[in-house]
Amino acid sequence: MIRLYTGSGSQEVQVVDKVLPDKAWAIEKRSIVRLLTARNCRKAAAILESTLFELCKGTNGFNDEFCVLYYHAQLEQYVTIVEEYEKRDVKIAYQDIAEAVTEANHYIRFIVVELDTDSNVEVAPVESPSLEISSDIVQRALADAEQLIHARGAVSGVDRVHTAFHGYLSAVATKAAIPFPEDSSVTSLFKLLRDKHPALVFREPRARDIDRVLQSMASIIDSLNPVRNRASVAHPNKLVLEEPEAMLIINSVNTLLHYLDARFREVA
């Protein structure tokens, strides 16, 4: 076990059980990421957002009570974290994370990473971005997806990622006062935003090429509904996506979310 951050007091740490259910922690973590971003602690925000830390209770031989941010990491992630930790700005980032989580009423004495020597999982779970424009439905769906991907694999998260993306497009259109029918599909909402939202009107060099990229993205959107309905666990389908294809879908949606959030954030 490697200590990435250590507070004051005894240096002994025993990780016990989780402080919050996965879904509640995922929602709270997104709020903390936004807080760090607002304070311009971008390295800390990026680390917290991209690392599957669990918020756990901690204790020691003195029966002290505190919280621990704990990550049970696959070999590749473990090696990367340990190597990055030697950088000064990364050490500062972990301190910023500890202070922000403590500010959210969870006193963090340690941030630790432990190598997972038992798991055979080859594909690491993928987290979604922290969105500037969102809704309760989007936050719940993203939290569900994160939990399901982590616990059961990517194929279990496809339906919730689809729901989150659908809800996100609806929230963006609502915030921009762009009217749309209540039963609008993901495909129709994406087309509506491409046509009507000022953030997707390009005047920069190579605007035509960028628009062609967006048109290619639209093809991905068109594929989401049949994949979700006929090849995910959203319905009792006999054949479902294999793990690599499910991860491809989730990564594609997350790429779109990152891009659209960056675009819409400019006019939010």
PDB file of N, CA and C in Angstrom, residues 31-72:
ATOM      1  N   SER A  31     -19.333  16.707  -7.307  1.00  0.00           N
ATOM      2  CA  SER A  31     -19.431  18.051  -6.723  1.00  0.00           C
ATOM      3  C   SER A  31     -18.062  18.541  -6.262  1.00  0.00           C
ATOM      4  N   ILE A  32     -17.271  17.646  -5.686  1.00  0.00           N
ATOM      5  CA  ILE A  32     -15.935  18.016  -5.223  1.00  0.00           C
ATOM      6  C   ILE A  32     -15.026  18.332  -6.408  1.00  0.00           C
ATOM      7  N   VAL A  33     -15.173  17.581  -7.498  1.00  0.00           N
ATOM      8  CA  VAL A  33     -14.406  17.875  -8.718  1.00  0.00           C
ATOM      9  C   VAL A  33     -14.732  19.273  -9.226  1.00  0.00           C
ATOM     10  N   ARG A  34     -16.020  19.621  -9.225  1.00  0.00           N
ATOM     11  CA  ARG A  34     -16.410  20.968  -9.669  1.00  0.00           C
ATOM     12  C   ARG A  34     -15.838  22.038  -8.744  1.00  0.00           C
ATOM     13  N   LEU A  35     -15.814  21.764  -7.431  1.00  0.00           N
ATOM     14  CA  LEU A  35     -15.234  22.709  -6.478  1.00  0.00           C
ATOM     15  C   LEU A  35     -13.752  22.918  -6.764  1.00  0.00           C
ATOM     16  N   LEU A  36     -13.024  21.846  -6.982  1.00  0.00           N
ATOM     17  CA  LEU A  36     -11.591  21.958  -7.283  1.00  0.00           C
ATOM     18  C   LEU A  36     -11.356  22.715  -8.584  1.00  0.00           C
ATOM     19  N   THR A  37     -12.196  22.455  -9.574  1.00  0.00           N
ATOM     20  CA  THR A  37     -12.063  23.161 -10.853  1.00  0.00           C
ATOM     21  C   THR A  37     -12.314  24.650 -10.675  1.00  0.00           C
ATOM     22  N   ALA A  38     -13.340  24.993  -9.889  1.00  0.00           N
ATOM     23  CA  ALA A  38     -13.660  26.402  -9.641  1.00  0.00           C
ATOM     24  C   ALA A  38     -12.519  27.112  -8.923  1.00  0.00           C
ATOM     25  N   ARG A  39     -11.753  26.379  -8.127  1.00  0.00           N
ATOM     26  CA  ARG A  39     -10.614  26.956  -7.408  1.00  0.00           C
ATOM     27  C   ARG A  39      -9.322  26.897  -8.227  1.00  0.00           C
ATOM     28  N   ASN A  40      -9.453  26.488  -9.479  1.00  0.00           N
ATOM     29  CA  ASN A  40      -8.312  26.391 -10.392  1.00  0.00           C
ATOM     30  C   ASN A  40      -7.307  25.318  -9.966  1.00  0.00           C
ATOM     31  N   CYS A  41      -7.764  24.345  -9.184  1.00  0.00           N
ATOM     32  CA  CYS A  41      -6.921  23.196  -8.826  1.00  0.00           C
ATOM     33  C   CYS A  41      -7.153  22.105  -9.869  1.00  0.00           C
ATOM     34  N   ARG A  42      -6.731  22.378 -11.090  1.00  0.00           N
ATOM     35  CA  ARG A  42      -7.108  21.522 -12.219  1.00  0.00           C
ATOM     36  C   ARG A  42      -6.425  20.153 -12.171  1.00  0.00           C
ATOM     37  N   LYS A  43      -5.201  20.104 -11.704  1.00  0.00           N
ATOM     38  CA  LYS A  43      -4.523  18.812 -11.581  1.00  0.00           C
ATOM     39  C   LYS A  43      -5.256  17.929 -10.569  1.00  0.00           C
ATOM     40  N   ALA A  44      -5.629  18.512  -9.439  1.00  0.00           N
ATOM     41  CA  ALA A  44      -6.362  17.756  -8.419  1.00  0.00           C
ATOM     42  C   ALA A  44      -7.712  17.295  -8.946  1.00  0.00           C
ATOM     43  N   ALA A  45      -8.411  18.186  -9.653  1.00  0.00           N
ATOM     44  CA  ALA A  45      -9.721  17.830 -10.213  1.00  0.00           C
ATOM     45  C   ALA A  45      -9.591  16.680 -11.200  1.00  0.00           C
ATOM     46  N   ALA A  46      -8.562  16.734 -12.042  1.00  0.00           N
ATOM     47  CA  ALA A  46      -8.368  15.683 -13.049  1.00  0.00           C
ATOM     48  C   ALA A  46      -8.053  14.341 -12.398  1.00  0.00           C
ATOM     49  N   ILE A  47      -7.218  14.355 -11.367  1.00  0.00           N
ATOM     50  CA  ILE A  47      -6.868  13.106 -10.681  1.00  0.00           C
ATOM     51  C   ILE A  47      -8.092  12.506 -10.002  1.00  0.00           C
ATOM     52  N   LEU A  48      -8.844  13.334  -9.275  1.00  0.00           N
ATOM     53  CA  LEU A  48     -10.017  12.821  -8.563  1.00  0.00           C
ATOM     54  C   LEU A  48     -11.068  12.310  -9.536  1.00  0.00           C
ATOM     55  N   GLU A  49     -11.251  13.015 -10.652  1.00  0.00           N
ATOM     56  CA  GLU A  49     -12.266  12.620 -11.626  1.00  0.00           C
ATOM     57  C   GLU A  49     -11.908  11.309 -12.317  1.00  0.00           C
ATOM     58  N   SER A  50     -10.635  11.087 -12.586  1.00  0.00           N
ATOM     59  CA  SER A  50     -10.229   9.946 -13.409  1.00  0.00           C
ATOM     60  C   SER A  50      -9.830   8.715 -12.604  1.00  0.00           C
ATOM     61  N   THR A  51      -9.758   8.829 -11.292  1.00  0.00           N
ATOM     62  CA  THR A  51      -9.320   7.710 -10.451  1.00  0.00           C
ATOM     63  C   THR A  51     -10.491   7.179  -9.640  1.00  0.00           C
ATOM     64  N   LEU A  52     -10.655   5.871  -9.618  1.00  0.00           N
ATOM     65  CA  LEU A  52     -11.795   5.255  -8.932  1.00  0.00           C
ATOM     66  C   LEU A  52     -11.526   5.095  -7.438  1.00  0.00           C
ATOM     67  N   PHE A  53     -11.295   6.230  -6.775  1.00  0.00           N
ATOM     68  CA  PHE A  53     -11.118   6.197  -5.329  1.00  0.00           C
ATOM     69  C   PHE A  53     -12.426   5.810  -4.647  1.00  0.00           C
ATOM     70  N   GLU A  54     -12.333   4.995  -3.606  1.00  0.00           N
ATOM     71  CA  GLU A  54     -13.457   4.726  -2.723  1.00  0.00           C
ATOM     72  C   GLU A  54     -13.268   5.543  -1.452  1.00  0.00           C
ATOM     73  N   LEU A  55     -14.360   6.074  -0.917  1.00  0.00           N
ATOM     74  CA  LEU A  55     -14.309   6.806   0.345  1.00  0.00           C
ATOM     75  C   LEU A  55     -14.580   5.808   1.462  1.00  0.00           C
ATOM     76  N   CYS A  56     -13.541   5.502   2.245  1.00  0.00           N
ATOM     77  CA  CYS A  56     -13.640   4.445   3.258  1.00  0.00           C
ATOM     78  C   CYS A  56     -13.386   4.991   4.657  1.00  0.00           C
ATOM     79  N   LYS A  57     -13.899   4.265   5.635  1.00  0.00           N
ATOM     80  CA  LYS A  57     -13.568   4.545   7.025  1.00  0.00           C
ATOM     81  C   LYS A  57     -12.175   3.996   7.311  1.00  0.00           C
ATOM     82  N   GLY A  58     -11.465   4.699   8.191  1.00  0.00           N
ATOM     83  CA  GLY A  58     -10.144   4.245   8.572  1.00  0.00           C
ATOM     84  C   GLY A  58      -9.989   4.231  10.077  1.00  0.00           C
ATOM     85  N   THR A  59      -9.072   3.420  10.568  1.00  0.00           N
ATOM     86  CA  THR A  59      -8.779   3.380  11.991  1.00  0.00           C
ATOM     87  C   THR A  59      -7.322   2.966  12.172  1.00  0.00           C
ATOM     88  N   ASN A  60      -6.899   2.843  13.440  1.00  0.00           N
ATOM     89  CA  ASN A  60      -5.535   2.413  13.755  1.00  0.00           C
ATOM     90  C   ASN A  60      -5.522   1.812  15.158  1.00  0.00           C
ATOM     91  N   GLY A  61      -4.334   1.511  15.659  1.00  0.00           N
ATOM     92  CA  GLY A  61      -4.215   0.901  16.976  1.00  0.00           C
ATOM     93  C   GLY A  61      -4.673   1.787  18.112  1.00  0.00           C
ATOM     94  N   PHE A  62      -4.794   3.090  17.856  1.00  0.00           N
ATOM     95  CA  PHE A  62      -5.280   4.023  18.874  1.00  0.00           C
ATOM     96  C   PHE A  62      -6.799   4.206  18.792  1.00  0.00           C
ATOM     97  N   ASN A  63      -7.445   3.473  17.887  1.00  0.00           N
ATOM     98  CA  ASN A  63      -8.893   3.590  17.648  1.00  0.00           C
ATOM     99  C   ASN A  63      -9.300   4.981  17.168  1.00  0.00           C
ATOM    100  N   ASP A  64      -8.377   5.675  16.498  1.00  0.00           N
ATOM    101  CA  ASP A  64      -8.744   6.943  15.860  1.00  0.00           C
ATOM    102  C   ASP A  64      -9.760   6.665  14.755  1.00  0.00           C
ATOM    103  N   GLU A  65     -10.631   7.635  14.505  1.00  0.00           N
ATOM    104  CA  GLU A  65     -11.612   7.520  13.430  1.00  0.00           C
ATOM    105  C   GLU A  65     -11.354   8.617  12.401  1.00  0.00           C
ATOM    106  N   PHE A  66     -11.242   8.223  11.155  1.00  0.00           N
ATOM    107  CA  PHE A  66     -10.978   9.167  10.073  1.00  0.00           C
ATOM    108  C   PHE A  66     -11.416   8.514   8.771  1.00  0.00           C
ATOM    109  N   CYS A  67     -11.251   9.236   7.672  1.00  0.00           N
ATOM    110  CA  CYS A  67     -11.604   8.702   6.357  1.00  0.00           C
ATOM    111  C   CYS A  67     -10.348   8.500   5.512  1.00  0.00           C
ATOM    112  N   VAL A  68     -10.466   7.574   4.581  1.00  0.00           N
ATOM    113  CA  VAL A  68      -9.365   7.247   3.675  1.00  0.00           C
ATOM    114  C   VAL A  68      -9.903   7.224   2.249  1.00  0.00           C
ATOM    115  N   LEU A  69      -9.221   7.914   1.342  1.00  0.00           N
ATOM    116  CA  LEU A  69      -9.500   7.722  -0.079  1.00  0.00           C
ATOM    117  C   LEU A  69      -8.653   6.538  -0.528  1.00  0.00           C
ATOM    118  N   TYR A  70      -9.323   5.471  -0.956  1.00  0.00           N
ATOM    119  CA  TYR A  70      -8.654   4.194  -1.205  1.00  0.00           C
ATOM    120  C   TYR A  70      -8.891   3.753  -2.638  1.00  0.00           C
ATOM    121  N   TYR A  71      -7.816   3.375  -3.322  1.00  0.00           N
ATOM    122  CA  TYR A  71      -7.923   2.883  -4.704  1.00  0.00           C
ATOM    123  C   TYR A  71      -7.238   1.535  -4.813  1.00  0.00           C
ATOM    124  N   HIS A  72      -8.018   0.504  -5.162  1.00  0.00           N
ATOM    125  CA  HIS A  72      -7.506  -0.848  -5.390  1.00  0.00           C
ATOM    126  C   HIS A  72      -7.207  -0.942  -6.880  1.00  0.00           C
TER     127      HIS A  72
END
